[in-house]
Amino acid sequence: MSNTDLVLKMYEYFNSGQLDRIQEELFHPEISWKMPGHHPLSGDHRGAGQVMAFFGELFKAGVSVDNVHFGELDDGTVVEKHLGHAKADSEEYLFPTSTTYGIRDGKIADVQVHTADQHSVDRFMWTVFPLKPIDERIAAV
């Protein structure tokens, strides 16, 4: 399977809810997925378990993508751009995004998301994943 086909297959599985197949077939066990921003899902997710938990939350949040285009660099890195869509509190959000995928041992290993409208992504994520009330947050410390 080509590097681009690996990423295409990931999208196919994600859009059909087959998240277990992504981990089993496509992700390197030491995968790193970097999501920019200042929201509950941002950060460097390390290992297939953390990345799958991140994917599960994206799936539950109702994020979908279309207008997806791919290219492969001379070092095998796959570059992808898409338009993300989501809705929360009757507001529709658009997320123009580009992502790079480093491939190792025939698996997706190093991923970096590049978001064109970070403020919109942050606002959506905080709407969908709000903080607990302060007394609950303090009690957890």
PDB file of C-alpha atoms in Angstrom:
ATOM      1  CA  MET A   1       0.000   0.000   0.000  1.00  0.00           C
ATOM      2  CA  SER A   2       1.359   3.448  -0.873  1.00  0.00           C
ATOM      3  CA  ASN A   3       1.841   6.061   1.836  1.00  0.00           C
ATOM      4  CA  THR A   4      -1.047   8.105   0.442  1.00  0.00           C
ATOM      5  CA  ASP A   5      -3.266   5.002   0.380  1.00  0.00           C
ATOM      6  CA  LEU A   6      -2.547   4.477   4.113  1.00  0.00           C
ATOM      7  CA  VAL A   7      -3.927   7.927   4.893  1.00  0.00           C
ATOM      8  CA  LEU A   8      -6.899   7.468   2.530  1.00  0.00           C
ATOM      9  CA  LYS A   9      -7.729   4.197   4.292  1.00  0.00           C
ATOM     10  CA  MET A  10      -7.582   5.982   7.667  1.00  0.00           C
ATOM     11  CA  TYR A  11     -10.177   8.494   6.438  1.00  0.00           C
ATOM     12  CA  GLU A  12     -12.363   5.701   5.091  1.00  0.00           C
ATOM     13  CA  TYR A  13     -12.292   3.874   8.429  1.00  0.00           C
ATOM     14  CA  PHE A  14     -12.828   7.080  10.457  1.00  0.00           C
ATOM     15  CA  ASN A  15     -15.827   8.199   8.384  1.00  0.00           C
ATOM     16  CA  SER A  16     -17.450   4.777   8.707  1.00  0.00           C
ATOM     17  CA  GLY A  17     -16.792   4.537  12.465  1.00  0.00           C
ATOM     18  CA  GLN A  18     -14.294   1.659  12.152  1.00  0.00           C
ATOM     19  CA  LEU A  19     -11.851   3.181  14.627  1.00  0.00           C
ATOM     20  CA  ASP A  20     -10.527  -0.212  15.796  1.00  0.00           C
ATOM     21  CA  ARG A  21      -9.307  -0.999  12.264  1.00  0.00           C
ATOM     22  CA  ILE A  22      -7.309   2.240  12.167  1.00  0.00           C
ATOM     23  CA  GLN A  23      -5.317   1.203  15.230  1.00  0.00           C
ATOM     24  CA  GLU A  24      -4.927  -2.427  14.178  1.00  0.00           C
ATOM     25  CA  GLU A  25      -3.999  -1.901  10.537  1.00  0.00           C
ATOM     26  CA  LEU A  26      -2.651   1.605  10.018  1.00  0.00           C
ATOM     27  CA  PHE A  27      -1.054   3.137  13.125  1.00  0.00           C
ATOM     28  CA  HIS A  28       2.528   2.582  14.176  1.00  0.00           C
ATOM     29  CA  PRO A  29       2.513   1.542  17.869  1.00  0.00           C
ATOM     30  CA  GLU A  30       4.679   4.578  18.726  1.00  0.00           C
ATOM     31  CA  ILE A  31       2.579   7.075  16.761  1.00  0.00           C
ATOM     32  CA  SER A  32       2.711  10.759  17.703  1.00  0.00           C
ATOM     33  CA  TRP A  33      -0.227  12.973  16.705  1.00  0.00           C
ATOM     34  CA  LYS A  34       0.265  16.697  17.357  1.00  0.00           C
ATOM     35  CA  MET A  35      -2.911  18.812  17.512  1.00  0.00           C
ATOM     36  CA  PRO A  36      -2.374  22.574  17.898  1.00  0.00           C
ATOM     37  CA  GLY A  37      -4.527  24.846  19.974  1.00  0.00           C
ATOM     38  CA  HIS A  38      -5.695  25.806  23.410  1.00  0.00           C
ATOM     39  CA  HIS A  39      -8.551  23.373  23.944  1.00  0.00           C
ATOM     40  CA  PRO A  40      -9.174  20.021  25.641  1.00  0.00           C
ATOM     41  CA  LEU A  41      -8.062  17.916  22.647  1.00  0.00           C
ATOM     42  CA  SER A  42      -4.881  19.841  21.790  1.00  0.00           C
ATOM     43  CA  GLY A  43      -1.415  18.529  22.510  1.00  0.00           C
ATOM     44  CA  ASP A  44       0.960  15.749  21.515  1.00  0.00           C
ATOM     45  CA  HIS A  45      -0.912  12.453  21.711  1.00  0.00           C
ATOM     46  CA  ARG A  46       1.618   9.633  21.985  1.00  0.00           C
ATOM     47  CA  GLY A  47       0.988   5.969  21.340  1.00  0.00           C
ATOM     48  CA  ALA A  48      -1.866   4.324  19.498  1.00  0.00           C
ATOM     49  CA  GLY A  49      -4.063   4.276  22.630  1.00  0.00           C
ATOM     50  CA  GLN A  50      -3.890   8.040  23.181  1.00  0.00           C
ATOM     51  CA  VAL A  51      -4.410   8.798  19.490  1.00  0.00           C
ATOM     52  CA  MET A  52      -7.407   6.461  19.365  1.00  0.00           C
ATOM     53  CA  ALA A  53      -8.910   8.174  22.428  1.00  0.00           C
ATOM     54  CA  PHE A  54      -8.407  11.509  20.625  1.00  0.00           C
ATOM     55  CA  PHE A  55     -10.095  10.084  17.488  1.00  0.00           C
ATOM     56  CA  GLY A  56     -12.987   8.783  19.587  1.00  0.00           C
ATOM     57  CA  GLU A  57     -13.620  12.262  20.963  1.00  0.00           C
ATOM     58  CA  LEU A  58     -13.462  13.827  17.486  1.00  0.00           C
ATOM     59  CA  PHE A  59     -15.945  11.236  16.252  1.00  0.00           C
ATOM     60  CA  LYS A  60     -18.312  11.905  19.192  1.00  0.00           C
ATOM     61  CA  ALA A  61     -18.024  15.668  18.601  1.00  0.00           C
ATOM     62  CA  GLY A  62     -19.386  15.178  15.096  1.00  0.00           C
ATOM     63  CA  VAL A  63     -16.384  16.520  13.210  1.00  0.00           C
ATOM     64  CA  SER A  64     -16.460  15.552   9.534  1.00  0.00           C
ATOM     65  CA  VAL A  65     -14.225  16.436   6.604  1.00  0.00           C
ATOM     66  CA  ASP A  66     -14.578  16.904   2.871  1.00  0.00           C
ATOM     67  CA  ASN A  67     -12.722  18.541   0.000  1.00  0.00           C
ATOM     68  CA  VAL A  68      -9.753  16.305   0.835  1.00  0.00           C
ATOM     69  CA  HIS A  69      -6.626  16.456  -1.354  1.00  0.00           C
ATOM     70  CA  PHE A  70      -3.316  14.610  -1.027  1.00  0.00           C
ATOM     71  CA  GLY A  71       0.252  14.830  -2.217  1.00  0.00           C
ATOM     72  CA  GLU A  72       3.378  12.892  -1.395  1.00  0.00           C
ATOM     73  CA  LEU A  73       6.744  14.563  -0.867  1.00  0.00           C
ATOM     74  CA  ASP A  74      10.025  13.101  -2.084  1.00  0.00           C
ATOM     75  CA  ASP A  75      10.801  11.785   1.426  1.00  0.00           C
ATOM     76  CA  GLY A  76       7.509   9.832   1.582  1.00  0.00           C
ATOM     77  CA  THR A  77       5.682  12.323   3.816  1.00  0.00           C
ATOM     78  CA  VAL A  78       2.015  12.601   2.886  1.00  0.00           C
ATOM     79  CA  VAL A  79       0.593  16.128   2.851  1.00  0.00           C
ATOM     80  CA  GLU A  80      -3.168  16.430   3.045  1.00  0.00           C
ATOM     81  CA  LYS A  81      -5.535  19.381   3.085  1.00  0.00           C
ATOM     82  CA  HIS A  82      -9.223  19.294   3.898  1.00  0.00           C
ATOM     83  CA  LEU A  83     -12.147  21.322   5.119  1.00  0.00           C
ATOM     84  CA  GLY A  84     -13.456  20.218   8.507  1.00  0.00           C
ATOM     85  CA  HIS A  85     -17.096  20.737   9.468  1.00  0.00           C
ATOM     86  CA  ALA A  86     -18.809  20.722  12.838  1.00  0.00           C
ATOM     87  CA  LYS A  87     -21.886  22.139  14.515  1.00  0.00           C
ATOM     88  CA  ALA A  88     -22.471  23.148  18.135  1.00  0.00           C
ATOM     89  CA  ASP A  89     -25.184  25.291  19.726  1.00  0.00           C
ATOM     90  CA  SER A  90     -26.708  25.905  16.264  1.00  0.00           C
ATOM     91  CA  GLU A  91     -23.435  27.434  15.030  1.00  0.00           C
ATOM     92  CA  GLU A  92     -21.677  25.843  12.077  1.00  0.00           C
ATOM     93  CA  TYR A  93     -17.894  25.752  12.125  1.00  0.00           C
ATOM     94  CA  LEU A  94     -15.479  25.387   9.210  1.00  0.00           C
ATOM     95  CA  PHE A  95     -11.899  24.293   9.801  1.00  0.00           C
ATOM     96  CA  PRO A  96      -9.512  24.670   6.834  1.00  0.00           C
ATOM     97  CA  THR A  97      -6.718  22.267   7.750  1.00  0.00           C
ATOM     98  CA  SER A  98      -3.531  20.756   6.405  1.00  0.00           C
ATOM     99  CA  THR A  99      -1.902  17.709   7.958  1.00  0.00           C
ATOM    100  CA  THR A 100       1.443  16.015   7.387  1.00  0.00           C
ATOM    101  CA  TYR A 101       1.861  12.275   7.888  1.00  0.00           C
ATOM    102  CA  GLY A 102       5.257  10.684   8.429  1.00  0.00           C
ATOM    103  CA  ILE A 103       5.293   6.976   7.605  1.00  0.00           C
ATOM    104  CA  ARG A 104       7.523   4.459   9.384  1.00  0.00           C
ATOM    105  CA  ASP A 105       7.622   0.688   8.814  1.00  0.00           C
ATOM    106  CA  GLY A 106       4.596   0.968   6.511  1.00  0.00           C
ATOM    107  CA  LYS A 107       2.465   2.615   9.218  1.00  0.00           C
ATOM    108  CA  ILE A 108       1.345   6.160  10.058  1.00  0.00           C
ATOM    109  CA  ALA A 109       3.853   7.311  12.688  1.00  0.00           C
ATOM    110  CA  ASP A 110       4.337  11.085  12.958  1.00  0.00           C
ATOM    111  CA  VAL A 111       1.385  13.402  12.377  1.00  0.00           C
ATOM    112  CA  GLN A 112       1.250  17.195  12.625  1.00  0.00           C
ATOM    113  CA  VAL A 113      -2.025  19.080  12.169  1.00  0.00           C
ATOM    114  CA  HIS A 114      -1.807  22.643  10.802  1.00  0.00           C
ATOM    115  CA  THR A 115      -5.012  24.617  11.375  1.00  0.00           C
ATOM    116  CA  ALA A 116      -5.814  27.755   9.355  1.00  0.00           C
ATOM    117  CA  ASP A 117      -8.435  29.117  11.794  1.00  0.00           C
ATOM    118  CA  GLN A 118      -7.221  28.099  15.247  1.00  0.00           C
ATOM    119  CA  HIS A 119      -9.596  30.453  17.062  1.00  0.00           C
ATOM    120  CA  SER A 120     -12.606  28.751  15.482  1.00  0.00           C
ATOM    121  CA  VAL A 121     -11.291  25.283  16.374  1.00  0.00           C
ATOM    122  CA  ASP A 122     -10.633  26.364  19.962  1.00  0.00           C
ATOM    123  CA  ARG A 123     -14.105  27.928  20.299  1.00  0.00           C
ATOM    124  CA  PHE A 124     -15.809  24.803  18.931  1.00  0.00           C
ATOM    125  CA  MET A 125     -13.848  22.425  21.160  1.00  0.00           C
ATOM    126  CA  TRP A 126     -14.585  24.445  24.308  1.00  0.00           C
ATOM    127  CA  THR A 127     -18.288  24.460  23.355  1.00  0.00           C
ATOM    128  CA  VAL A 128     -18.352  20.678  22.933  1.00  0.00           C
ATOM    129  CA  PHE A 129     -15.965  19.867  25.808  1.00  0.00           C
ATOM    130  CA  PRO A 130     -16.671  22.478  28.513  1.00  0.00           C
ATOM    131  CA  LEU A 131     -14.829  22.598  31.815  1.00  0.00           C
ATOM    132  CA  LYS A 132     -16.457  21.020  34.819  1.00  0.00           C
ATOM    133  CA  PRO A 133     -17.794  23.433  37.431  1.00  0.00           C
ATOM    134  CA  ILE A 134     -15.010  24.858  39.613  1.00  0.00           C
ATOM    135  CA  ASP A 135     -15.963  22.842  42.712  1.00  0.00           C
ATOM    136  CA  GLU A 136     -15.629  19.588  40.728  1.00  0.00           C
ATOM    137  CA  ARG A 137     -12.273  20.659  39.280  1.00  0.00           C
ATOM    138  CA  ILE A 138     -10.898  21.583  42.718  1.00  0.00           C
ATOM    139  CA  ALA A 139     -12.181  18.349  44.250  1.00  0.00           C
ATOM    140  CA  ALA A 140     -10.218  16.356  41.671  1.00  0.00           C
ATOM    141  CA  VAL A 141      -6.890  17.902  42.772  1.00  0.00           C
TER     142      VAL A 141
END
